[in-house]
PDB file of C-alpha atoms in Angstrom:
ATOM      1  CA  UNK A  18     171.365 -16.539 184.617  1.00 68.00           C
ATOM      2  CA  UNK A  19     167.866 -17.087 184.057  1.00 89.00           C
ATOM      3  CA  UNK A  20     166.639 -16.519 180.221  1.00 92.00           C
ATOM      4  CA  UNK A  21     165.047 -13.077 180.763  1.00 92.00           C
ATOM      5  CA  UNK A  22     167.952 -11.550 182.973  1.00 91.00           C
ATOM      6  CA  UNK A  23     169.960 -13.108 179.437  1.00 93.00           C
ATOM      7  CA  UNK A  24     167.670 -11.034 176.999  1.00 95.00           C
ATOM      8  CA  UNK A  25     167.540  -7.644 179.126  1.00 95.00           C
ATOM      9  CA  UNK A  26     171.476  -7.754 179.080  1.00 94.00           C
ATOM     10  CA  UNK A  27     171.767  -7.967 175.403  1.00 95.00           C
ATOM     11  CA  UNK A  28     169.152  -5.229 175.686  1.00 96.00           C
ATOM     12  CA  UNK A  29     171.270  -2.973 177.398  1.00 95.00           C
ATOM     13  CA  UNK A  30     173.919  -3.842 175.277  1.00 93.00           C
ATOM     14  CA  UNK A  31     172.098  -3.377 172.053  1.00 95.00           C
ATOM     15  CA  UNK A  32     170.973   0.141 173.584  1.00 96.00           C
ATOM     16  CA  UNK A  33     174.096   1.183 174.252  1.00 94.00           C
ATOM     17  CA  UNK A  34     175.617   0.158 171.429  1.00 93.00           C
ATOM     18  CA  UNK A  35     173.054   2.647 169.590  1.00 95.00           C
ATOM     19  CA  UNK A  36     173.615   5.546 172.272  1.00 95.00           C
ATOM     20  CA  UNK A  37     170.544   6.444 174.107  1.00 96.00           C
ATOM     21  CA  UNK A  38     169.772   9.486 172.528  1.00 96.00           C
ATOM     22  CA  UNK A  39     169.700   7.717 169.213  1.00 96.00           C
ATOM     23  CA  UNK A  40     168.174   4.990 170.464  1.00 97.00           C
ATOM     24  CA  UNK A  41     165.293   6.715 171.558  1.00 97.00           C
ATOM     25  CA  UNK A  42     165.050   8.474 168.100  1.00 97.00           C
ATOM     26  CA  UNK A  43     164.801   5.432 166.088  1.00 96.00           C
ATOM     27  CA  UNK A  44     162.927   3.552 168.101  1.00 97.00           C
ATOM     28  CA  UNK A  45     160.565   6.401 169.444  1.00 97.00           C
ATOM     29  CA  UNK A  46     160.552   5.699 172.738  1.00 97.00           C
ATOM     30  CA  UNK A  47     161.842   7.603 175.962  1.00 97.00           C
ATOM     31  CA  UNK A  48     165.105   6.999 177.536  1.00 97.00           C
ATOM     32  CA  UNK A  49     162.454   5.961 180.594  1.00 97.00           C
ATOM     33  CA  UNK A  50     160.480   3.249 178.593  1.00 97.00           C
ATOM     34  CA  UNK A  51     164.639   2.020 177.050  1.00 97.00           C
ATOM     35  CA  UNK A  52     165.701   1.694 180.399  1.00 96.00           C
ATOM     36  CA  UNK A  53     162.993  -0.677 181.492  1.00 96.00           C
ATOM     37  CA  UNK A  54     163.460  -2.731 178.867  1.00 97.00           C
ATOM     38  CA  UNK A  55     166.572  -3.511 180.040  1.00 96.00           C
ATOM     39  CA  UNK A  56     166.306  -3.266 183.693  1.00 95.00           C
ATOM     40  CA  UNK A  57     166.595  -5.896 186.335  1.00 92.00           C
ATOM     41  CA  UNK A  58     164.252  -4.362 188.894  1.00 93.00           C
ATOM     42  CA  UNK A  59     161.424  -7.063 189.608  1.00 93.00           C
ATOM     43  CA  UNK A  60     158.716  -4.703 188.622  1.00 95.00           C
ATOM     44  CA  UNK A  61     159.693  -5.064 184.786  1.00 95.00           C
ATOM     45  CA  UNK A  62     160.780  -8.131 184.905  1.00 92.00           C
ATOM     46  CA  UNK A  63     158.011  -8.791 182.421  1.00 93.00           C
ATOM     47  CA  UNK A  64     159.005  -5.919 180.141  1.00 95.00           C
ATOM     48  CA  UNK A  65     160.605  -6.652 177.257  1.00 96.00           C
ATOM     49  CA  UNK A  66     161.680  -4.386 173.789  1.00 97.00           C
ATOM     50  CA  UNK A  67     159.195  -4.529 170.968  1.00 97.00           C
ATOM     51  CA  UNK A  68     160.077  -6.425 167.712  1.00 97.00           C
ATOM     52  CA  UNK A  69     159.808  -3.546 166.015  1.00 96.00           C
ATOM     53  CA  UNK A  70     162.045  -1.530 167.993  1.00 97.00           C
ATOM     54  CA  UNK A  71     164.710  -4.572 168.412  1.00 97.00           C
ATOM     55  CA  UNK A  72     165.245  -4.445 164.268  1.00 96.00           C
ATOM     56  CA  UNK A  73     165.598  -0.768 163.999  1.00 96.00           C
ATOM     57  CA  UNK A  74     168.406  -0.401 166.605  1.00 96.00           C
ATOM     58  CA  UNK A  75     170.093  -3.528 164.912  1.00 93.00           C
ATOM     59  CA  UNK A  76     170.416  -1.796 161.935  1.00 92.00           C
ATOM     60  CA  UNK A  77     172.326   0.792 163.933  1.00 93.00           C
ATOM     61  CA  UNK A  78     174.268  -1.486 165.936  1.00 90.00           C
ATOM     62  CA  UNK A  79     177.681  -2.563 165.349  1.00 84.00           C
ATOM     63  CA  UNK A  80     176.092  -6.086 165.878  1.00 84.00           C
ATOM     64  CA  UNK A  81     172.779  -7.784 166.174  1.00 89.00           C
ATOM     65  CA  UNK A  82     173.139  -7.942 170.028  1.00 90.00           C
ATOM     66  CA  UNK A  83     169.353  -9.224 170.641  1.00 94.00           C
ATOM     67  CA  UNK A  84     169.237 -11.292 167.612  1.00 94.00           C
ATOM     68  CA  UNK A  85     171.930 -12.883 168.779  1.00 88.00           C
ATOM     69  CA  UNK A  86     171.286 -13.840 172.373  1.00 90.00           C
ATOM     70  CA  UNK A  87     167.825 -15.105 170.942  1.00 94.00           C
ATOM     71  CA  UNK A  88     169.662 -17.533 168.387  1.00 90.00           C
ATOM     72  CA  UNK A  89     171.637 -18.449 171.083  1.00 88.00           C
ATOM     73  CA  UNK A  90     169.063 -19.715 173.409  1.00 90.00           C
ATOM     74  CA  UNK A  91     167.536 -21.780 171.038  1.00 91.00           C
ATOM     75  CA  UNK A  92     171.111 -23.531 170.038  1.00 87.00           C
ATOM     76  CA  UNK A  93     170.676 -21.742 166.607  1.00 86.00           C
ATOM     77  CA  UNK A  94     174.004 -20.151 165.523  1.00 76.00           C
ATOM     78  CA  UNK A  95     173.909 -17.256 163.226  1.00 73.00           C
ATOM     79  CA  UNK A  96     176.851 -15.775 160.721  1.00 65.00           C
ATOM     80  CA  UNK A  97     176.863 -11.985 160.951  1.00 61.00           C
ATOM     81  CA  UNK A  98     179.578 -10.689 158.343  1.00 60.00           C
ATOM     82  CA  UNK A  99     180.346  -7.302 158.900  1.00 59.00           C
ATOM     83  CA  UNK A 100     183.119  -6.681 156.288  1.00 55.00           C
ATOM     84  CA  UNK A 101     181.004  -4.996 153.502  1.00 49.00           C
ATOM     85  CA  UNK A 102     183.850  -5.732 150.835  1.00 53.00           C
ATOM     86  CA  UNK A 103     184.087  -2.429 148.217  1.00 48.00           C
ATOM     87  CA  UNK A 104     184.007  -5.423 146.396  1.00 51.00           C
ATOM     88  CA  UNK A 105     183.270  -9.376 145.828  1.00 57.00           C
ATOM     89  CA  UNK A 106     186.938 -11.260 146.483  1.00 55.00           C
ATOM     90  CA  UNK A 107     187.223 -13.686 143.076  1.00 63.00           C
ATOM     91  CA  UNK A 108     189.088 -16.611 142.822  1.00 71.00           C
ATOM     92  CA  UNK A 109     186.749 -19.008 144.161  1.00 82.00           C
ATOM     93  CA  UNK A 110     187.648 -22.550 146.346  1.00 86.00           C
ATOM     94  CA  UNK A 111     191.470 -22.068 145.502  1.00 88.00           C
ATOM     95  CA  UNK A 112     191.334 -18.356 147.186  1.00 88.00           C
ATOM     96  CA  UNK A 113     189.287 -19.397 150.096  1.00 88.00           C
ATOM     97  CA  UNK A 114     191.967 -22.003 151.123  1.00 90.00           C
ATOM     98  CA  UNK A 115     194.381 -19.835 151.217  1.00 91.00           C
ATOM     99  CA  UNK A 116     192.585 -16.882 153.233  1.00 89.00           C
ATOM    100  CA  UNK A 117     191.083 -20.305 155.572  1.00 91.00           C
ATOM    101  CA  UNK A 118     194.808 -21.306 156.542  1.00 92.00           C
ATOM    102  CA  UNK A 119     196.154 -17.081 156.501  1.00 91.00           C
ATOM    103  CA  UNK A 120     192.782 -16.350 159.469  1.00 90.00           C
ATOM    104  CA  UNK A 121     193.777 -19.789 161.049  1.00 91.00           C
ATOM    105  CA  UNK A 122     197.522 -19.036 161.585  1.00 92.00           C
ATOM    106  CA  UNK A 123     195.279 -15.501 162.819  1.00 90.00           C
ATOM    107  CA  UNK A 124     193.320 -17.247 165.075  1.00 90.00           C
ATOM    108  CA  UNK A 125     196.562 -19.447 166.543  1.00 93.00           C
ATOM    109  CA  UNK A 126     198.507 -16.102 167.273  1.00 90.00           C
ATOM    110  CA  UNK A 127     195.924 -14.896 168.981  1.00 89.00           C
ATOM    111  CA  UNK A 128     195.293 -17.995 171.447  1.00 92.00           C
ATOM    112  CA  UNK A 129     198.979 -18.201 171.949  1.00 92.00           C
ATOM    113  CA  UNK A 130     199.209 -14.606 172.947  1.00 90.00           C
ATOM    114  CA  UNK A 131     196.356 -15.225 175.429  1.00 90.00           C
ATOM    115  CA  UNK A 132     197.402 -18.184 177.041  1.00 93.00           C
ATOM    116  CA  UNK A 133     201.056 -17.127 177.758  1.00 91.00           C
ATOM    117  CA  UNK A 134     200.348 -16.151 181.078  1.00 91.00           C
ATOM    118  CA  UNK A 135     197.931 -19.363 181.654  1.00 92.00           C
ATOM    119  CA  UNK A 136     194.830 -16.787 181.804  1.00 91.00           C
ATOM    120  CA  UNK A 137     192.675 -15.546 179.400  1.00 91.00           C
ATOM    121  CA  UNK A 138     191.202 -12.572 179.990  1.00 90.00           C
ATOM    122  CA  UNK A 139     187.936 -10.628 178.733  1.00 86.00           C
ATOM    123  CA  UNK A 140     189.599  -8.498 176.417  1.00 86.00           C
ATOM    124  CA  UNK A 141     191.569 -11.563 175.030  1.00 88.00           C
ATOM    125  CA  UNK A 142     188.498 -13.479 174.563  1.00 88.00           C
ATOM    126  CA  UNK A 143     186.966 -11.121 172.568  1.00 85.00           C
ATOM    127  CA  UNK A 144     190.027 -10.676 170.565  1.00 86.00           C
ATOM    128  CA  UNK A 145     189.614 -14.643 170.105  1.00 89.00           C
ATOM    129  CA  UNK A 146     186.316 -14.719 169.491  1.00 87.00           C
ATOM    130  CA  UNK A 147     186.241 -12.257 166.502  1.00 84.00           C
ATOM    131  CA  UNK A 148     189.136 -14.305 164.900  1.00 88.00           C
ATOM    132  CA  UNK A 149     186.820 -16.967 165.796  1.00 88.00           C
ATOM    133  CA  UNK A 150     183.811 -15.248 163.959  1.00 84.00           C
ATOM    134  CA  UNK A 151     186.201 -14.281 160.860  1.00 84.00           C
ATOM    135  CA  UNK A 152     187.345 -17.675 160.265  1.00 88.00           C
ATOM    136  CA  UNK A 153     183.804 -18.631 160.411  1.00 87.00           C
ATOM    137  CA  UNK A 154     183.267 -16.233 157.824  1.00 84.00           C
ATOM    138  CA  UNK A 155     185.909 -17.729 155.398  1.00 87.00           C
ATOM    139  CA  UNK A 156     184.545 -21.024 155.947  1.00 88.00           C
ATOM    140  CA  UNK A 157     180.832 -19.709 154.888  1.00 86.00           C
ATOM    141  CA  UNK A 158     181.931 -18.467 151.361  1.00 85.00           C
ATOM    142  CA  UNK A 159     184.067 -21.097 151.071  1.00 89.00           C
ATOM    143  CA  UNK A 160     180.821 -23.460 151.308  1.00 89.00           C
ATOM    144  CA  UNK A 161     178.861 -20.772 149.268  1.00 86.00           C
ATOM    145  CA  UNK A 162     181.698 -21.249 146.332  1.00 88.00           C
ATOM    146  CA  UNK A 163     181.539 -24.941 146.349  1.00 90.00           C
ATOM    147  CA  UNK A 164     178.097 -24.711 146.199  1.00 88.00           C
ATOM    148  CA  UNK A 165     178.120 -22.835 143.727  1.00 85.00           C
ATOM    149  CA  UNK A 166     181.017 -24.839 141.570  1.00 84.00           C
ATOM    150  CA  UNK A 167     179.130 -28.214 141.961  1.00 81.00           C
ATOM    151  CA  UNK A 168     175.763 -26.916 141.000  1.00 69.00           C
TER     152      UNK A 168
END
């Protein structure tokens, strides 16, 4: 897949995400001008979503879809932590082992109950990868409280 057939997927994704009707709202643009963002036919190939229009559908995403796919080409990886805790979890290294090895055993279920067959399908990938992405996520404040209990 070549890199802009990559970026007009995550496009389409990030569009649809929104719904089209908001997405046209927000960004100000027709459901025409979206679309070729996003489409495949050679005589856009060269069209691609403004900046602009990229960050105010990722705010209204479920996920920075386009943000991602760019980090991704250029071997960057990004955290995106979509819990928005009522509030901040105390208790510092001590609690972050102990939520590390509870989304571990998580993560192990999951793999287990996805390889049973010997297949893993798309659903169960994406079941694995946002286990994947949490654990990730314990691991981050777990860095961000040692950094913060050394320094």
């Amino acid at each position: 897949m070549s890199v802009s057939s990559y970026l007009k997927k995550h496009t389409e994704s990030l569009v649809k995400d929104v719904g089209i009707e908001p997405a046209c709202a927000l960004t100000g643009k027709s459901k025409a001008t979206l679309g070729r963002y996003y489409s495949d036919n050679p005589e856009h190939a060269d069209r691609f979503m403004p900046i602009d229009a990229v960050i105010a559908l990722e705010e209204a995403a479920s996920y920075p879809h386009v943000t991602s796919a760019l980090a991704e080409l250029q071997g960057i990886t990004l955290s995106h932590d979509d819990r928005r805790p009522n509030n901040e979890r105390s208790g510092g290294v001590n609690s972050d082992v102990i939520a590390l090895s509870q989304r571990f055993a998580m993560l192990m279920t999951e793999y287990q109950q996805s390889i049973e067959d010997g297949v893993i399908t798309v659903n169960e990938a994406k079941r694995l990868l946002k286990e994947t992405t949490l654990l990730q996520q314990v691991l981050i404040d777990m860095k961000l409280h040692l950094e913060d209990e050394s320094g």
